[in-house]
Amino acid sequence: MRVLLVLVLYCVVLPLWAQTSTQTIKGTVTDAQTGSSLPGATILLLNSEPLKGTTSDGEGTFRLTAVPLGRQTLKVTYLGYGEQTVPNVLVTAGKEVVLDIRLQEQVITGQEVTIKARRDPDGLNNEFGTLSARTFNIENTRRFAGSRNDPSRMAANFAGVVGNNDSRNDIVIRGNSPTGLLWRLEGVDIPNPSHFGALGATGGPVSMLNNNLLAQSDFFTGAFPAMYGNALGGAFDLQLRTGNRDKREYTGQIGFNGFEAGLEGPFVKGKKGTYLVHYRYSVLSVVHKLGLSTGTGSNVPNYQDLSFKVDLPTRRTGSRWTLFGVGGTSHIAFKGELKDTANFYNDPYNNLYNKARMGVAGASYTHYFNEKTYLKTTLAATSSQFGVQIDSLNDARQAIPSYRDASSQGRLTLTSQFTRKLSARHLFSAGVFAHQLFYGLTDSVYVYNEGFRTLRDERGSTQLAQAYAQWQYKPSNRLTLNSGLHGTYFLLNTTYAIEPRLAARYELPARQVVSVGASLNSQLQPIQLYFYKTQVAPGRYVQTNRSLDLTRSAQGVAGYERSFGHNIRLKAEAYYQYLYHVPVEQRLSSLSILNYGATFAAPNVDSLVNTGKGKNYGLELTLERSFDRGYYFLTTLSLYESRYRGSDQVWRQTAYNGRYIANALVGKEWKLGDTRSLSLDTRMTRAGGRPYTPFDLSRSVAEGKPIYDDTRAFESRFKDYLRVDLKITFRHNGRHLTQEWFVDLQNLTNARNVFNHSFDSRSGQVRTQYQMGFFPNFNYRIEF
């Protein structure tokens, strides 16, 4: 309530305050490959009169004061490095602007140094990334309509990514299961960062990742560098920004994601150590307690989360300690109601109670031996806990036990990554990841006249070891070659994989680029799968999945890119991915683990063998105009096929084979005087309907429970998905204060997109449940 009171007071007194028209831009200039500081770099504020500029100090830091509010453009130069233009820097009254500018050293040919003007807003943090990758920052997660300030939903707008499930933020990449995605935070692999998430999944209804803390981060959709392992589909490599080192700043926010309060600044003014912390609490929970409707019936989500980062540079120039963490809890009760059987929040014949917790905390030390060599060592602990209770309701609406789950996973991780820049042509990096895995798996299903039957009851630990080495060679400024090797060893059943990676990028004349990449990848099975029990005799059970191998993947990508002017880009990528060693049943069936991962249910299936196969192939097109002169657009088209083969040797489409998805995003910003702006952003998504397995209706009616027709697995398809979103944003700068209001009108046309089909055993009919209808999402934000 104190946060609400502060927000109200600022809104009331704002008109009485004088306004400020300038702000400070500051930051660091570093070598893009090593992160070492570049002292003496020149930073110019373009279009300023007279021309305003500064230089970086001995630590690579710079500070530009009295910068006018609004969109500004910087040009940064340094001897021997390609110049970089940083466009559309949003300068507001509420907070100082902090930039991390990374420059590329140029290759010397003979006695000539070739310095090229470089403007690459999508330049990756990871210098070994070649293609099938995007970078994003805080503004990207806020700008796109329908994204709800969620990095996952934002990524669904990129080529090759499908996000046609309103209830979850799962990321389906190029037809792969969402479980094929690797989440990494500050260099540490983390579990599912979603509220109400399931153990082993990678998505959920609400993200636990607070976009207010994100720095520029990388998102890979294929052929990723050797430092990423235990993933088949992609990698989300997130970085947290550091707090303001010069003054204390505050953030308050109210919106779909919750009530939020943030604080950052220096521990001691004039010193380099900083902190950054944000706390968030569910808005819908508070709204429900006030007796107002939340649009979810009686199923009210309750959640809260905390994120922080502490940055402590040492006396040694450039070296630093970093502490970071993200954690949250959530719970919800889905109580069956007969009055609304079409609402996807509701199952009229079941009660479901969900509780989840996730946390990660770590400390890292980055030591610079010199300006070309550093070692980063991180120790982190992660934990995820998941509890579910399902009760079926009889005709008298009495609850009958059905399923119980109380499982957890933990991980203690030690990583060490060494990077050395041998010259402008050669860059080498190597690292190790040592994981101590902890698991507590307890779940059971109720069997009529028998009571609860235990599916898993395991407590213990095991180890996972990973190592990589990668090398970048630049024969010239036009050609870049990236190669690497990744190794994985799983001690639970002594399975391992060696994975080579290779990619090349060549810049042609007329601002054209061609790229190719190939890689082998592998991934562990969901931890619950290894411990699922098979009954071989009365009272005797055997873990028939214990010896499962890793699922393997071989993929190749070819890309072409053409830039028009300084801010329009056309990009095309074609890919082929072959999956093998996929777990399928020993008996002849259509089942494959490739189809799991987009629900809350654990894969409860036994007697699996690694003889299944799969293949994904497609073409992706992107036409993009970077935000410039007040507007932008992003259009993507992905055409793809995703197929698999079970133990019955029949090739079928996977559960994720939508075949196509098209996105069109357009945004425009108008200046309303010196201190106000208005923005309109719209998004339209059209995607192929998800495949599904139809019911065997006659058997389902006869036996009084849903029975699927396995011979027609994933033959049927939901109708195509369509959604239009419109976002209206108004920003006002006051005296050292910025306020922002937006309304995100989601599913503006109220399209009835199918969520699923379920069998009603009472009536013997198939019910259709629909996804979210028209939903207005309001948000208020204040920075000071």
Coordinates of C-alpha atoms in Angstrom, one line a residue, residues 234-698:
G234 CA 17.7 -22.8 -28.8
A235 CA 19.3 -20.8 -26.0
F236 CA 18.1 -17.7 -24.1
D237 CA 21.3 -16.1 -22.7
L238 CA 20.1 -13.4 -20.3
Q239 CA 22.3 -10.7 -18.7
L240 CA 21.3 -8.4 -15.8
R241 CA 22.3 -4.7 -15.9
T242 CA 24.2 -3.0 -13.1
G243 CA 22.7 -0.3 -10.9
N244 CA 23.5 3.4 -11.3
R245 CA 26.9 4.1 -9.7
D246 CA 26.4 7.8 -9.2
K247 CA 23.0 8.3 -7.6
R248 CA 20.0 6.4 -6.2
E249 CA 17.0 5.9 -8.5
Y250 CA 13.5 4.4 -8.0
T251 CA 10.9 2.6 -10.1
G252 CA 7.3 1.9 -9.4
Q253 CA 4.9 0.0 -11.7
I254 CA 1.4 -1.4 -11.7
G255 CA 0.2 -3.7 -14.5
F256 CA -0.6 -7.2 -15.6
N257 CA 2.7 -8.6 -14.2
G258 CA 2.1 -7.1 -10.7
F259 CA 2.7 -4.3 -8.3
E260 CA 6.3 -3.5 -8.6
A261 CA 8.9 -1.5 -6.7
G262 CA 12.6 -1.1 -7.7
L263 CA 15.6 0.6 -6.2
E264 CA 19.2 1.0 -7.5
G265 CA 22.3 3.1 -6.8
P266 CA 25.7 3.1 -5.2
F267 CA 26.4 1.6 -1.8
V268 CA 28.6 4.6 -1.0
K269 CA 28.4 7.7 -3.1
G270 CA 31.6 8.2 -5.0
K271 CA 32.5 4.5 -4.9
K272 CA 32.1 2.0 -7.6
G273 CA 30.0 -0.7 -5.9
T274 CA 26.3 -0.7 -6.9
Y275 CA 23.1 -2.6 -6.2
L276 CA 19.9 -3.2 -8.1
V277 CA 16.7 -4.8 -6.6
H278 CA 13.1 -5.2 -7.8
Y279 CA 10.2 -6.8 -6.0
R280 CA 6.8 -7.7 -7.6
Y281 CA 3.5 -9.0 -6.3
S282 CA 0.4 -10.2 -8.2
V283 CA -2.1 -7.5 -9.1
L284 CA -4.9 -10.0 -9.7
S285 CA -4.5 -11.3 -6.2
V286 CA -5.0 -7.8 -4.7
V287 CA -7.9 -7.1 -7.1
H288 CA -9.6 -10.3 -6.0
K289 CA -9.2 -9.4 -2.4
L290 CA -10.9 -6.1 -3.0
G291 CA -13.9 -8.0 -4.3
L292 CA -13.4 -7.1 -8.0
S293 CA -13.5 -9.5 -11.0
T294 CA -10.1 -10.6 -12.4
G295 CA -11.5 -12.2 -15.6
T296 CA -10.3 -15.6 -14.4
G297 CA -13.4 -16.7 -12.4
S298 CA -12.5 -18.1 -9.0
N299 CA -9.1 -19.2 -10.3
V300 CA -7.0 -16.3 -9.0
P301 CA -3.2 -16.4 -9.6
N302 CA -1.1 -15.5 -6.5
Y303 CA 2.6 -14.9 -7.0
Q304 CA 5.5 -12.8 -6.0
D305 CA 9.2 -12.5 -7.0
L306 CA 12.4 -10.8 -6.2
S307 CA 15.4 -10.0 -8.5
F308 CA 18.7 -8.4 -7.6
K309 CA 22.2 -7.8 -8.7
V310 CA 25.2 -6.4 -6.8
D311 CA 28.3 -5.3 -8.7
L312 CA 31.6 -4.8 -6.8
P313 CA 34.6 -3.8 -8.8
T314 CA 37.9 -4.4 -7.2
R315 CA 40.9 -2.1 -6.9
R316 CA 42.4 -4.0 -9.8
T317 CA 41.1 -2.2 -12.9
G318 CA 38.4 -4.1 -14.6
S319 CA 38.2 -7.1 -12.2
R320 CA 34.9 -7.4 -10.3
W321 CA 32.7 -9.4 -8.0
T322 CA 29.0 -9.9 -9.0
L323 CA 26.2 -11.2 -6.8
F324 CA 22.9 -12.0 -8.5
G325 CA 19.6 -13.8 -7.9
V326 CA 16.0 -14.4 -9.0
G327 CA 13.4 -16.1 -7.0
G328 CA 9.6 -16.4 -6.7
T329 CA 6.7 -18.3 -5.4
S330 CA 3.2 -18.9 -6.9
H331 CA 0.0 -20.8 -6.1
I332 CA -3.4 -21.1 -7.7
A333 CA -6.6 -23.2 -7.2
F334 CA -8.5 -24.2 -10.3
K335 CA -11.9 -25.2 -8.9
G336 CA -14.3 -27.0 -11.3
E337 CA -17.3 -24.9 -12.3
L338 CA -20.2 -26.0 -14.5
K339 CA -21.3 -22.5 -15.5
D340 CA -18.4 -21.9 -17.9
T341 CA -17.2 -25.0 -19.7
A342 CA -15.6 -23.0 -22.6
N343 CA -13.2 -21.0 -20.5
F344 CA -9.7 -22.5 -20.7
Y345 CA -9.1 -21.6 -17.1
N346 CA -11.8 -24.1 -16.1
D347 CA -12.3 -27.8 -16.0
P348 CA -15.9 -28.4 -14.7
Y349 CA -15.1 -31.9 -13.4
N350 CA -11.8 -31.5 -11.6
N351 CA -10.2 -29.4 -8.9
L352 CA -6.5 -28.6 -9.5
Y353 CA -4.2 -27.0 -6.9
N354 CA -0.8 -25.8 -8.1
K355 CA 2.2 -24.5 -6.1
A356 CA 5.6 -23.7 -7.4
R357 CA 8.8 -22.2 -6.3
M358 CA 12.0 -21.3 -8.2
G359 CA 15.2 -19.6 -7.1
V360 CA 18.7 -19.0 -8.4
A361 CA 21.5 -17.2 -6.5
G362 CA 25.1 -16.9 -7.5
A363 CA 28.4 -15.1 -7.2
S364 CA 31.0 -14.6 -9.9
Y365 CA 34.4 -13.2 -10.1
T366 CA 35.9 -11.9 -13.3
H367 CA 39.7 -11.5 -13.2
Y368 CA 41.5 -9.6 -16.0
F369 CA 45.1 -10.7 -16.3
N370 CA 45.6 -8.0 -18.9
E371 CA 43.5 -6.2 -21.6
K372 CA 43.4 -9.3 -23.7
T373 CA 42.9 -12.1 -21.2
Y374 CA 40.3 -12.8 -18.5
L375 CA 38.9 -15.6 -16.4
K376 CA 35.3 -15.7 -15.1
T377 CA 34.4 -18.1 -12.3
T378 CA 30.9 -18.5 -11.0
L379 CA 29.4 -20.5 -8.1
A380 CA 25.6 -20.7 -8.1
A381 CA 22.7 -22.7 -6.6
T382 CA 19.3 -23.2 -8.3
S383 CA 16.2 -24.8 -6.9
S384 CA 12.7 -25.5 -8.2
Q385 CA 9.8 -27.1 -6.4
F386 CA 6.5 -28.2 -7.8
G387 CA 3.4 -29.4 -6.1
V388 CA 0.1 -30.4 -7.6
Q389 CA -3.1 -31.9 -6.3
I390 CA -5.9 -33.1 -8.7
D391 CA -9.3 -34.2 -7.4
S392 CA -12.1 -35.3 -9.7
L393 CA -15.7 -34.2 -9.0
N394 CA -18.6 -36.6 -9.0
D395 CA -22.2 -35.7 -9.9
A396 CA -22.7 -34.5 -6.3
R397 CA -19.7 -32.2 -6.7
Q398 CA -17.7 -34.1 -4.1
A399 CA -13.9 -34.3 -4.5
I400 CA -12.4 -37.7 -5.2
P401 CA -8.6 -38.0 -5.0
S402 CA -7.0 -38.4 -8.4
Y403 CA -3.3 -37.4 -8.5
R404 CA -0.6 -36.0 -6.2
D405 CA 2.8 -34.6 -6.9
A406 CA 5.4 -33.1 -4.6
S407 CA 8.7 -32.9 -6.5
S408 CA 11.8 -30.8 -6.5
Q409 CA 15.1 -30.3 -8.3
G410 CA 18.2 -28.5 -7.2
R411 CA 21.6 -27.8 -8.7
L412 CA 24.9 -26.6 -7.4
T413 CA 27.0 -25.3 -10.3
L414 CA 30.6 -24.3 -10.6
T415 CA 31.7 -22.7 -13.9
S416 CA 35.0 -21.3 -15.1
Q417 CA 35.4 -19.6 -18.4
F418 CA 38.7 -18.5 -19.9
T419 CA 39.0 -16.1 -22.8
R420 CA 42.1 -14.8 -24.5
K421 CA 42.3 -12.5 -27.5
L422 CA 45.5 -13.6 -29.3
S423 CA 45.2 -10.8 -31.9
A424 CA 42.6 -9.0 -34.0
R425 CA 42.4 -12.2 -36.1
H426 CA 42.2 -14.8 -33.3
L427 CA 40.0 -15.2 -30.3
F428 CA 40.0 -18.3 -28.1
S429 CA 37.6 -19.3 -25.3
A430 CA 37.2 -22.4 -23.2
G431 CA 35.3 -23.4 -20.1
V432 CA 33.9 -26.1 -17.8
F433 CA 30.6 -26.6 -16.1
A434 CA 30.4 -28.9 -13.1
H435 CA 26.8 -29.6 -11.8
Q436 CA 25.8 -31.4 -8.7
L437 CA 22.2 -32.4 -9.3
F438 CA 19.7 -33.0 -6.5
Y439 CA 16.3 -34.5 -7.0
G440 CA 13.3 -35.3 -4.8
L441 CA 10.5 -36.9 -6.9
T442 CA 7.3 -38.1 -5.3
D443 CA 4.1 -38.5 -7.3
S444 CA 1.2 -41.0 -7.2
V445 CA -2.1 -41.7 -9.0
Y446 CA -5.3 -42.9 -7.3
V447 CA -6.5 -46.3 -8.5
Y448 CA -10.1 -47.3 -7.8
N449 CA -10.3 -49.9 -5.0
E450 CA -6.5 -49.9 -4.6
G451 CA -5.7 -46.4 -3.2
F452 CA -2.7 -44.4 -4.4
R453 CA -0.2 -46.1 -6.6
T454 CA 3.3 -44.7 -6.4
L455 CA 4.8 -43.6 -9.7
R456 CA 8.0 -42.2 -8.4
D457 CA 9.5 -42.0 -4.9
E458 CA 13.2 -41.0 -5.3
R459 CA 15.6 -38.9 -3.3
G460 CA 19.2 -38.5 -4.3
S461 CA 21.8 -36.7 -6.4
T462 CA 24.0 -37.2 -9.4
Q463 CA 26.5 -35.2 -11.5
L464 CA 26.6 -33.6 -14.9
A465 CA 29.9 -32.4 -16.4
Q466 CA 30.3 -30.2 -19.4
A467 CA 33.2 -28.6 -21.2
Y468 CA 33.8 -26.6 -24.3
A469 CA 36.4 -24.9 -26.4
Q470 CA 35.9 -22.4 -29.2
W471 CA 38.0 -20.5 -31.6
Q472 CA 37.3 -17.5 -33.8
Y473 CA 39.5 -16.7 -36.8
K474 CA 39.1 -13.6 -39.0
P475 CA 41.3 -13.7 -42.0
S476 CA 39.9 -10.3 -43.0
N477 CA 37.3 -7.9 -41.8
R478 CA 34.8 -9.5 -44.2
L479 CA 35.3 -13.2 -43.3
T480 CA 34.7 -14.6 -39.8
L481 CA 35.1 -18.3 -39.0
N482 CA 33.8 -19.8 -35.7
S483 CA 34.6 -23.3 -34.6
G484 CA 34.1 -25.2 -31.4
L485 CA 33.7 -28.4 -29.5
H486 CA 31.2 -29.2 -26.6
G487 CA 31.3 -32.3 -24.4
T488 CA 28.6 -33.6 -22.0
Y489 CA 28.9 -36.4 -19.5
F490 CA 26.0 -37.6 -17.3
L491 CA 27.1 -39.7 -14.4
L492 CA 23.6 -41.2 -13.5
N493 CA 23.9 -43.7 -16.3
T494 CA 27.4 -42.8 -17.8
T495 CA 26.1 -41.4 -21.1
Y496 CA 28.1 -38.8 -22.9
A497 CA 28.2 -36.8 -26.2
I498 CA 30.9 -34.9 -28.1
E499 CA 29.5 -32.1 -30.3
P500 CA 31.5 -30.2 -32.9
R501 CA 30.2 -26.8 -34.0
L502 CA 31.3 -24.8 -37.1
A503 CA 30.0 -21.5 -38.7
A504 CA 31.2 -18.9 -41.2
R505 CA 30.1 -15.4 -42.1
Y506 CA 31.2 -13.5 -45.1
E507 CA 30.3 -9.8 -45.9
L508 CA 29.7 -9.2 -49.6
P509 CA 29.7 -5.8 -51.4
A510 CA 26.5 -3.8 -51.4
R511 CA 25.9 -4.5 -47.6
Q512 CA 25.2 -8.2 -48.1
V513 CA 26.1 -11.1 -45.8
V514 CA 26.0 -14.8 -46.3
S515 CA 26.4 -17.2 -43.4
V516 CA 26.4 -21.0 -42.9
G517 CA 26.5 -23.1 -39.7
A518 CA 26.4 -26.7 -38.7
S519 CA 26.4 -28.3 -35.3
L520 CA 25.7 -31.5 -33.3
N521 CA 23.7 -31.1 -30.1
S522 CA 22.4 -33.3 -27.4
Q523 CA 20.1 -33.1 -24.4
L524 CA 19.3 -35.1 -21.3
Q525 CA 15.8 -36.5 -20.8
P526 CA 13.5 -34.9 -18.3
I527 CA 14.8 -36.0 -14.9
Q528 CA 11.4 -37.6 -13.9
L529 CA 11.6 -39.9 -16.9
Y530 CA 14.7 -41.8 -15.6
F531 CA 12.9 -42.8 -12.4
Y532 CA 9.5 -43.8 -13.7
K533 CA 8.6 -47.3 -12.4
T534 CA 7.3 -50.3 -14.3
Q535 CA 5.3 -53.0 -12.5
V536 CA 6.8 -56.3 -13.5
A537 CA 5.1 -58.4 -10.8
P538 CA 2.6 -57.8 -7.9
G539 CA 4.4 -55.4 -5.6
R540 CA 7.6 -55.3 -7.7
Y541 CA 8.7 -52.4 -9.8
V542 CA 11.6 -51.7 -12.0
Q543 CA 13.0 -48.4 -13.4
T544 CA 13.0 -49.3 -17.1
N545 CA 14.0 -45.9 -18.3
R546 CA 17.2 -45.6 -16.1
S547 CA 19.6 -46.3 -18.9
L548 CA 18.2 -43.9 -21.5
D549 CA 20.8 -42.1 -23.7
L550 CA 20.8 -38.4 -24.6
T551 CA 18.6 -37.3 -27.5
R552 CA 20.9 -36.2 -30.3
S553 CA 20.5 -33.6 -33.1
A554 CA 22.4 -32.7 -36.2
Q555 CA 21.5 -29.4 -37.8
G556 CA 22.6 -27.1 -40.6
V557 CA 21.7 -23.5 -41.4
A558 CA 22.3 -21.2 -44.3
G559 CA 21.5 -17.5 -44.2
Y560 CA 21.5 -14.4 -46.4
E561 CA 21.2 -10.8 -45.3
R562 CA 20.8 -7.5 -47.2
S563 CA 20.7 -4.0 -45.7
F564 CA 18.9 -1.2 -47.5
G565 CA 20.0 2.2 -46.3
H566 CA 21.1 2.4 -42.7
N567 CA 18.0 0.9 -40.9
I568 CA 16.2 -1.6 -43.2
R569 CA 17.2 -5.2 -43.4
L570 CA 16.0 -8.3 -45.2
K571 CA 17.1 -11.6 -43.8
A572 CA 16.5 -15.2 -45.0
E573 CA 17.5 -18.5 -43.4
A574 CA 16.9 -22.1 -44.4
Y575 CA 17.6 -25.0 -42.0
Y576 CA 17.4 -28.7 -41.6
Q577 CA 17.5 -30.6 -38.3
Y578 CA 17.8 -34.3 -37.9
L579 CA 17.0 -35.8 -34.5
Y580 CA 18.0 -39.3 -33.4
H581 CA 18.3 -41.4 -30.3
V582 CA 14.8 -40.1 -29.4
P583 CA 13.1 -42.1 -26.6
V584 CA 10.1 -44.1 -27.9
E585 CA 8.2 -47.1 -26.5
Q586 CA 9.5 -50.7 -27.0
R587 CA 6.1 -51.8 -28.1
L588 CA 4.8 -50.5 -31.4
S589 CA 3.2 -47.1 -30.9
S590 CA 3.1 -43.5 -32.0
L591 CA 4.6 -42.2 -28.8
S592 CA 7.7 -40.0 -28.9
I593 CA 9.3 -37.8 -26.2
L594 CA 9.6 -35.1 -28.9
N595 CA 5.9 -34.3 -28.4
Y596 CA 6.2 -33.6 -24.6
G597 CA 6.9 -30.3 -23.0
A598 CA 3.9 -28.0 -23.6
T599 CA 1.8 -29.0 -20.6
F600 CA 2.1 -29.2 -16.9
A601 CA 2.1 -33.0 -16.9
A602 CA 5.2 -35.1 -16.3
P603 CA 6.0 -37.7 -19.0
N604 CA 4.6 -40.8 -17.2
V605 CA 5.6 -43.6 -19.6
D606 CA 7.9 -46.6 -19.1
S607 CA 9.9 -49.1 -21.1
L608 CA 11.5 -46.5 -23.4
V609 CA 14.3 -47.1 -25.9
N610 CA 16.4 -44.6 -27.9
T611 CA 15.3 -45.7 -31.4
G612 CA 13.0 -42.8 -32.4
K613 CA 13.8 -40.2 -35.0
G614 CA 12.6 -36.7 -36.0
K615 CA 13.3 -34.0 -38.5
N616 CA 12.6 -30.3 -38.7
Y617 CA 13.2 -28.1 -41.8
G618 CA 12.0 -24.8 -43.1
L619 CA 12.5 -21.3 -44.4
E620 CA 12.4 -18.0 -42.5
L621 CA 12.1 -14.5 -43.8
T622 CA 12.5 -11.2 -41.9
L623 CA 12.0 -7.7 -43.2
E624 CA 12.8 -5.2 -40.5
R625 CA 13.1 -1.5 -40.1
S626 CA 14.9 -0.5 -36.9
F627 CA 13.3 2.2 -34.8
D628 CA 14.3 5.5 -36.5
R629 CA 12.7 8.9 -37.1
G630 CA 9.8 7.8 -34.9
Y631 CA 8.7 4.5 -36.4
Y632 CA 9.7 0.9 -37.0
F633 CA 8.3 -2.3 -38.5
L634 CA 9.1 -6.0 -38.1
T635 CA 7.6 -8.6 -40.4
T636 CA 8.5 -12.3 -40.2
L637 CA 7.3 -15.4 -42.1
S638 CA 8.3 -18.9 -41.1
L639 CA 7.4 -21.9 -43.2
Y640 CA 8.3 -25.2 -41.6
E641 CA 7.7 -28.9 -41.2
S642 CA 8.2 -30.9 -38.0
R643 CA 7.9 -34.7 -38.2
Y644 CA 8.8 -37.7 -36.1
R645 CA 8.8 -41.5 -36.2
G646 CA 7.8 -43.6 -33.2
S647 CA 8.4 -47.3 -32.7
D648 CA 5.6 -48.1 -35.2
Q649 CA 8.0 -46.8 -37.9
V650 CA 5.4 -44.4 -39.2
W651 CA 6.4 -40.8 -39.9
R652 CA 3.9 -38.3 -38.5
Q653 CA 3.7 -34.6 -37.8
T654 CA 4.7 -33.6 -34.3
A655 CA 2.5 -31.8 -31.8
Y656 CA 4.3 -28.6 -32.8
N657 CA 3.9 -28.8 -36.6
G658 CA 1.9 -25.6 -37.2
R659 CA 3.6 -25.4 -40.7
Y660 CA 3.6 -21.6 -40.8
I661 CA 3.5 -18.5 -38.7
A662 CA 3.5 -14.8 -39.8
N663 CA 4.0 -11.8 -37.6
A664 CA 3.6 -8.1 -38.6
L665 CA 4.5 -5.4 -36.1
V666 CA 4.4 -1.7 -36.7
G667 CA 5.0 1.2 -34.3
K668 CA 4.9 5.0 -34.4
E669 CA 6.0 7.5 -31.8
W670 CA 5.0 11.2 -31.8
K671 CA 6.6 14.0 -29.8
L672 CA 4.1 16.2 -28.0
G673 CA 6.3 19.1 -27.1
D674 CA 9.6 18.8 -25.3
T675 CA 8.4 16.5 -22.4
R676 CA 5.6 14.3 -23.8
S677 CA 5.3 11.6 -26.3
L678 CA 2.6 9.3 -27.6
S679 CA 3.2 5.8 -29.2
L680 CA 1.0 3.4 -31.0
D681 CA 2.2 -0.2 -31.5
T682 CA 0.3 -3.0 -33.2
R683 CA 0.9 -6.7 -33.8
M684 CA -0.9 -9.2 -35.9
T685 CA -0.1 -12.9 -35.7
R686 CA -1.4 -15.7 -37.9
A687 CA -0.3 -19.3 -37.3
G688 CA -1.2 -22.7 -38.4
G689 CA -3.4 -24.7 -36.0
R690 CA -1.7 -27.1 -33.7
P691 CA -2.0 -30.8 -34.5
Y692 CA -3.7 -33.1 -32.1
T693 CA -4.8 -36.7 -31.7
P694 CA -8.6 -37.3 -31.9
F695 CA -10.5 -39.3 -29.4
D696 CA -11.7 -42.8 -30.1
L697 CA -15.2 -41.7 -29.3
S698 CA -17.0 -45.0 -29.3

